[in-house]
Amino acid sequence: MQLELPLAITPVAVPAGTLRYIQLGSEIVCYRFRRARRRSIGIVVDEDGLQVAAPGHAPIYEVEAFIREKARWVLKKLSEWRAVPRPPMVNWSDGASFALLGLPVTIELIADRSGITLDKGRLAIGLAPRGEPAALRKRGIAWIKERARTLLGERLALYAASLGVPTPALTLSNARTQWGRCREDGQVRLNWRLIHLPLQLVDYVVAHELAHLREMNHSARFWAVVGRLYPDYQAARKELRHCGRMLPIL
């Protein structure tokens, strides 16, 4: 069983379709248009903007008349999506910041020094002479993943002891839409990006996946197990939906 993320955690591909423009009220709206094997015209508004699909026989004037009929709804949804905070992009430069365990960490590049250390919210990264930015990013992410492996292993052992089961094998996941997964053979996969979240949310995900060792489902019995391991799980589930949308893009 798996625990999914509320949204994708990496940039998605640009939607397919031809870029077109239409005036809705006082606003010029950009939309992507594509032909599809369907019987009617369909419109979607999401984080990528307005997308329109129409059957091959529908002339463009009918398509745009349909969009204008839905203008109030389209403009409302576009406004709502514009108000949604976007995940921060980390550029791995001096002074850039991101969250570890819910707390801000600021990158400080140190010339002529090797290694990476974290102290009092300062992530000091040794910068080799003529070091490439891509190599700096790769080193930084490797350090974060190793820290995540250590932390998740410790929390897994803690909650496994509370459940009265041996600590299962841990595998780090790089999944785009899953926080974690418990396999039928008892192996637990946890997304390394959990390291960005506050510890209480990390613990909820760990407790959730371990509970599947007792109940490989999401029945009332399963949630009872989660509740014994992590009593405040309902509040954590709500908070997780919000935090997942703001994971930094490394």
Tab-separated table of C-alpha atoms in Angstrom:
chain	number	residue	atom	x	y	z
A	1	MET	CA	0.000	0.000	0.000
A	2	GLN	CA	1.157	3.527	-0.697
A	3	LEU	CA	0.669	7.037	0.646
A	4	GLU	CA	0.406	9.518	-2.200
A	5	LEU	CA	1.509	13.114	-2.443
A	6	PRO	CA	-1.180	15.759	-3.022
A	7	LEU	CA	0.615	17.126	-6.067
A	8	ALA	CA	3.555	16.346	-8.253
A	9	ILE	CA	6.789	17.419	-6.606
A	10	THR	CA	8.816	18.133	-9.705
A	11	PRO	CA	8.000	20.402	-12.639
A	12	VAL	CA	5.609	18.737	-15.073
A	13	ALA	CA	6.006	18.714	-18.834
A	14	VAL	CA	4.387	21.490	-20.857
A	15	PRO	CA	0.910	20.316	-21.924
A	16	ALA	CA	0.478	19.320	-25.557
A	17	GLY	CA	-1.465	21.520	-27.919
A	18	THR	CA	-1.413	24.674	-29.998
A	19	LEU	CA	-1.070	27.965	-28.131
A	20	ARG	CA	-4.006	30.310	-28.819
A	21	TYR	CA	-5.461	33.495	-27.287
A	22	ILE	CA	-9.023	34.575	-26.574
A	23	GLN	CA	-10.575	37.652	-24.977
A	24	LEU	CA	-12.814	36.900	-22.006
A	25	GLY	CA	-14.331	40.096	-20.662
A	26	SER	CA	-11.468	42.567	-20.207
A	27	GLU	CA	-8.782	39.855	-20.056
A	28	ILE	CA	-6.765	38.261	-22.863
A	29	VAL	CA	-6.426	34.571	-21.945
A	30	CYS	CA	-3.824	32.209	-23.345
A	31	TYR	CA	-4.944	28.598	-23.792
A	32	ARG	CA	-3.654	25.357	-25.270
A	33	PHE	CA	-5.877	23.755	-27.873
A	34	ARG	CA	-5.781	20.192	-29.175
A	35	ARG	CA	-7.952	17.886	-31.227
A	36	ALA	CA	-9.020	14.667	-29.536
A	37	ARG	CA	-11.160	11.604	-30.135
A	38	ARG	CA	-14.135	12.800	-28.134
A	39	ARG	CA	-17.754	13.743	-28.744
A	40	SER	CA	-17.845	17.155	-27.121
A	41	ILE	CA	-15.646	20.142	-26.281
A	42	GLY	CA	-13.864	19.927	-22.935
A	43	ILE	CA	-12.041	22.562	-20.916
A	44	VAL	CA	-9.696	22.201	-17.967
A	45	VAL	CA	-8.113	24.875	-15.778
A	46	ASP	CA	-5.189	23.797	-13.609
A	47	GLU	CA	-1.684	24.928	-12.637
A	48	ASP	CA	-0.779	24.976	-16.358
A	49	GLY	CA	-3.608	27.359	-17.226
A	50	LEU	CA	-6.544	26.853	-19.591
A	51	GLN	CA	-6.532	23.748	-21.775
A	52	VAL	CA	-9.179	22.965	-24.365
A	53	ALA	CA	-9.850	19.722	-26.258
A	54	ALA	CA	-12.362	19.357	-29.081
A	55	PRO	CA	-13.422	16.688	-31.585
A	56	GLY	CA	-11.940	16.921	-35.053
A	57	HIS	CA	-15.176	18.092	-36.676
A	58	ALA	CA	-15.743	21.090	-34.340
A	59	PRO	CA	-14.829	24.407	-36.029
A	60	ILE	CA	-12.711	26.791	-33.993
A	61	TYR	CA	-15.484	29.411	-33.815
A	62	GLU	CA	-17.691	26.874	-32.005
A	63	VAL	CA	-14.849	26.038	-29.651
A	64	GLU	CA	-14.288	29.670	-28.760
A	65	ALA	CA	-18.011	30.319	-28.403
A	66	PHE	CA	-18.087	27.485	-25.873
A	67	ILE	CA	-15.142	29.007	-23.984
A	68	ARG	CA	-16.925	32.381	-23.864
A	69	GLU	CA	-20.028	30.710	-22.444
A	70	LYS	CA	-17.834	29.453	-19.601
A	71	ALA	CA	-15.912	32.738	-19.255
A	72	ARG	CA	-16.963	33.496	-15.683
A	73	TRP	CA	-15.951	30.007	-14.512
A	74	VAL	CA	-12.666	30.080	-16.468
A	75	LEU	CA	-11.618	33.481	-15.088
A	76	LYS	CA	-12.537	32.441	-11.551
A	77	LYS	CA	-10.466	29.246	-11.764
A	78	LEU	CA	-7.499	31.038	-13.342
A	79	SER	CA	-7.563	33.576	-10.504
A	80	GLU	CA	-7.669	30.792	-7.916
A	81	TRP	CA	-4.674	29.014	-9.450
A	82	ARG	CA	-2.664	32.252	-9.625
A	83	ALA	CA	-3.170	32.639	-5.884
A	84	VAL	CA	-1.752	29.167	-5.149
A	85	PRO	CA	1.837	29.451	-3.808
A	86	ARG	CA	4.445	27.911	-6.080
A	87	PRO	CA	7.146	25.552	-4.791
A	88	PRO	CA	10.437	27.377	-4.212
A	89	MET	CA	13.224	26.753	-6.719
A	90	VAL	CA	16.673	26.293	-5.134
A	91	ASN	CA	19.477	27.719	-7.274
A	92	TRP	CA	22.376	26.433	-5.091
A	93	SER	CA	24.048	29.814	-4.764
A	94	ASP	CA	25.384	31.645	-1.727
A	95	GLY	CA	22.441	32.835	0.366
A	96	ALA	CA	19.833	30.535	-1.208
A	97	SER	CA	17.600	28.755	1.280
A	98	PHE	CA	15.264	25.802	1.648
A	99	ALA	CA	13.667	23.825	4.482
A	100	LEU	CA	15.055	20.843	6.360
A	101	LEU	CA	12.697	19.283	8.902
A	102	GLY	CA	10.458	22.312	8.440
A	103	LEU	CA	13.141	24.836	9.416
A	104	PRO	CA	14.894	27.270	7.052
A	105	VAL	CA	18.461	26.440	6.058
A	106	THR	CA	20.681	28.964	4.256
A	107	ILE	CA	23.415	27.876	1.876
A	108	GLU	CA	26.868	29.322	2.485
A	109	LEU	CA	29.567	28.531	-0.058
A	110	ILE	CA	33.037	28.226	1.478
A	111	ALA	CA	35.973	28.608	-0.892
A	112	ASP	CA	38.900	26.168	-0.841
A	113	ARG	CA	37.238	23.773	1.551
A	114	SER	CA	35.774	20.295	1.130
A	115	GLY	CA	32.770	18.701	2.765
A	116	ILE	CA	29.315	19.869	3.802
A	117	THR	CA	28.269	20.785	7.354
A	118	LEU	CA	25.046	22.019	8.923
A	119	ASP	CA	25.173	24.253	11.974
A	120	LYS	CA	22.509	26.598	13.378
A	121	GLY	CA	20.575	26.866	10.134
A	122	ARG	CA	23.680	27.359	8.014
A	123	LEU	CA	24.540	24.760	5.393
A	124	ALA	CA	28.240	25.302	4.690
A	125	ILE	CA	29.275	23.729	1.382
A	126	GLY	CA	32.941	23.512	0.509
A	127	LEU	CA	33.563	24.993	-2.909
A	128	ALA	CA	36.457	23.556	-4.861
A	129	PRO	CA	38.386	25.904	-7.169
A	130	ARG	CA	36.627	26.165	-10.555
A	131	GLY	CA	33.844	23.932	-9.255
A	132	GLU	CA	30.929	23.538	-11.635
A	133	PRO	CA	27.434	24.597	-10.417
A	134	ALA	CA	26.007	21.264	-11.570
A	135	ALA	CA	28.545	19.400	-9.443
A	136	LEU	CA	27.679	21.600	-6.451
A	137	ARG	CA	23.998	20.756	-6.821
A	138	LYS	CA	24.765	17.045	-7.161
A	139	ARG	CA	26.865	17.081	-3.974
A	140	GLY	CA	24.211	19.002	-2.085
A	141	ILE	CA	21.411	16.614	-3.048
A	142	ALA	CA	23.579	13.584	-2.214
A	143	TRP	CA	24.191	15.063	1.254
A	144	ILE	CA	20.462	15.669	1.765
A	145	LYS	CA	19.602	12.114	0.683
A	146	GLU	CA	22.142	10.616	3.079
A	147	ARG	CA	20.771	12.718	5.918
A	148	ALA	CA	17.266	11.573	4.967
A	149	ARG	CA	18.364	7.922	4.986
A	150	THR	CA	19.744	8.284	8.518
A	151	LEU	CA	16.712	10.126	9.868
A	152	LEU	CA	14.122	7.851	8.242
A	153	GLY	CA	15.980	4.755	9.449
A	154	GLU	CA	15.927	6.071	13.018
A	155	ARG	CA	12.196	6.944	12.922
A	156	LEU	CA	11.364	3.605	11.294
A	157	ALA	CA	13.175	1.738	14.073
A	158	LEU	CA	11.414	3.824	16.741
A	159	TYR	CA	7.899	3.198	15.431
A	160	ALA	CA	8.589	-0.442	14.575
A	161	ALA	CA	9.480	-0.974	18.249
A	162	SER	CA	6.191	0.699	19.251
A	163	LEU	CA	4.313	-1.637	16.909
A	164	GLY	CA	6.209	-4.650	18.217
A	165	VAL	CA	7.679	-5.698	14.882
A	166	PRO	CA	11.279	-5.969	13.623
A	167	THR	CA	12.547	-2.882	11.836
A	168	PRO	CA	11.757	-3.459	8.160
A	169	ALA	CA	14.215	-2.936	5.346
A	170	LEU	CA	14.237	0.687	4.201
A	171	THR	CA	14.591	1.856	0.625
A	172	LEU	CA	14.682	5.530	-0.327
A	173	SER	CA	12.165	6.491	-2.971
A	174	ASN	CA	12.403	9.196	-5.618
A	175	ALA	CA	8.731	8.904	-6.563
A	176	ARG	CA	6.908	11.977	-7.819
A	177	THR	CA	3.512	11.195	-6.335
A	178	GLN	CA	4.110	8.953	-3.302
A	179	TRP	CA	5.292	9.732	0.220
A	180	GLY	CA	5.854	6.089	0.943
A	181	ARG	CA	4.920	2.509	0.231
A	182	CYS	CA	4.818	-0.723	2.204
A	183	ARG	CA	5.234	-3.812	0.045
A	184	GLU	CA	3.695	-7.207	0.609
A	185	ASP	CA	7.121	-8.581	1.558
A	186	GLY	CA	7.396	-6.013	4.372
A	187	GLN	CA	9.893	-3.691	2.705
A	188	VAL	CA	9.174	-0.001	3.292
A	189	ARG	CA	9.948	2.664	0.707
A	190	LEU	CA	10.019	6.279	1.921
A	191	ASN	CA	10.441	9.384	-0.193
A	192	TRP	CA	13.724	11.098	0.662
A	193	ARG	CA	12.030	14.492	0.247
A	194	LEU	CA	10.302	13.874	3.568
A	195	ILE	CA	13.464	15.435	5.056
A	196	HIS	CA	12.050	18.842	4.101
A	197	LEU	CA	8.955	18.419	6.293
A	198	PRO	CA	8.524	18.993	10.042
A	199	LEU	CA	9.406	15.932	12.088
A	200	GLN	CA	5.814	15.309	13.181
A	201	LEU	CA	4.784	14.834	9.541
A	202	VAL	CA	7.723	12.535	8.890
A	203	ASP	CA	6.597	10.463	11.861
A	204	TYR	CA	3.030	10.300	10.568
A	205	VAL	CA	4.186	8.943	7.189
A	206	VAL	CA	6.422	6.391	8.926
A	207	ALA	CA	3.569	5.304	11.221
A	208	HIS	CA	1.198	5.092	8.242
A	209	GLU	CA	3.464	2.779	6.276
A	210	LEU	CA	4.311	0.605	9.278
A	211	ALA	CA	0.615	0.172	10.036
A	212	HIS	CA	0.331	-1.657	6.707
A	213	LEU	CA	2.401	-4.448	8.243
A	214	ARG	CA	-0.739	-5.176	10.285
A	215	GLU	CA	-3.398	-4.212	7.734
A	216	MET	CA	-2.533	-4.082	4.022
A	217	ASN	CA	-5.487	-1.805	3.288
A	218	HIS	CA	-7.084	1.459	4.439
A	219	SER	CA	-9.884	-0.062	6.479
A	220	ALA	CA	-11.108	1.090	9.895
A	221	ARG	CA	-8.784	-1.529	11.435
A	222	PHE	CA	-5.848	0.035	9.594
A	223	TRP	CA	-6.626	3.536	10.879
A	224	ALA	CA	-6.983	2.135	14.384
A	225	VAL	CA	-3.402	0.860	14.127
A	226	VAL	CA	-2.233	4.242	12.832
A	227	GLY	CA	-4.048	5.907	15.739
A	228	ARG	CA	-2.238	3.758	18.282
A	229	LEU	CA	1.125	4.630	16.742
A	230	TYR	CA	0.363	8.280	16.012
A	231	PRO	CA	-2.753	9.556	17.837
A	232	ASP	CA	-2.911	12.944	16.068
A	233	TYR	CA	-2.878	11.414	12.591
A	234	GLN	CA	-5.960	13.273	11.312
A	235	ALA	CA	-4.361	16.703	11.848
A	236	ALA	CA	-1.127	15.431	10.285
A	237	ARG	CA	-2.986	14.238	7.171
A	238	LYS	CA	-4.455	17.717	6.652
A	239	GLU	CA	-1.129	19.474	7.189
A	240	LEU	CA	0.635	17.046	4.865
A	241	ARG	CA	-1.624	18.030	1.979
A	242	HIS	CA	-0.521	21.659	2.341
A	243	CYS	CA	3.189	21.046	2.949
A	244	GLY	CA	3.496	18.655	0.034
A	245	ARG	CA	2.652	21.463	-2.367
A	246	MET	CA	5.567	23.536	-1.140
A	247	LEU	CA	8.434	21.054	-1.338
A	248	PRO	CA	11.488	22.869	-2.720
A	249	ILE	CA	12.589	22.033	-6.232
A	250	LEU	CA	16.251	21.128	-5.918
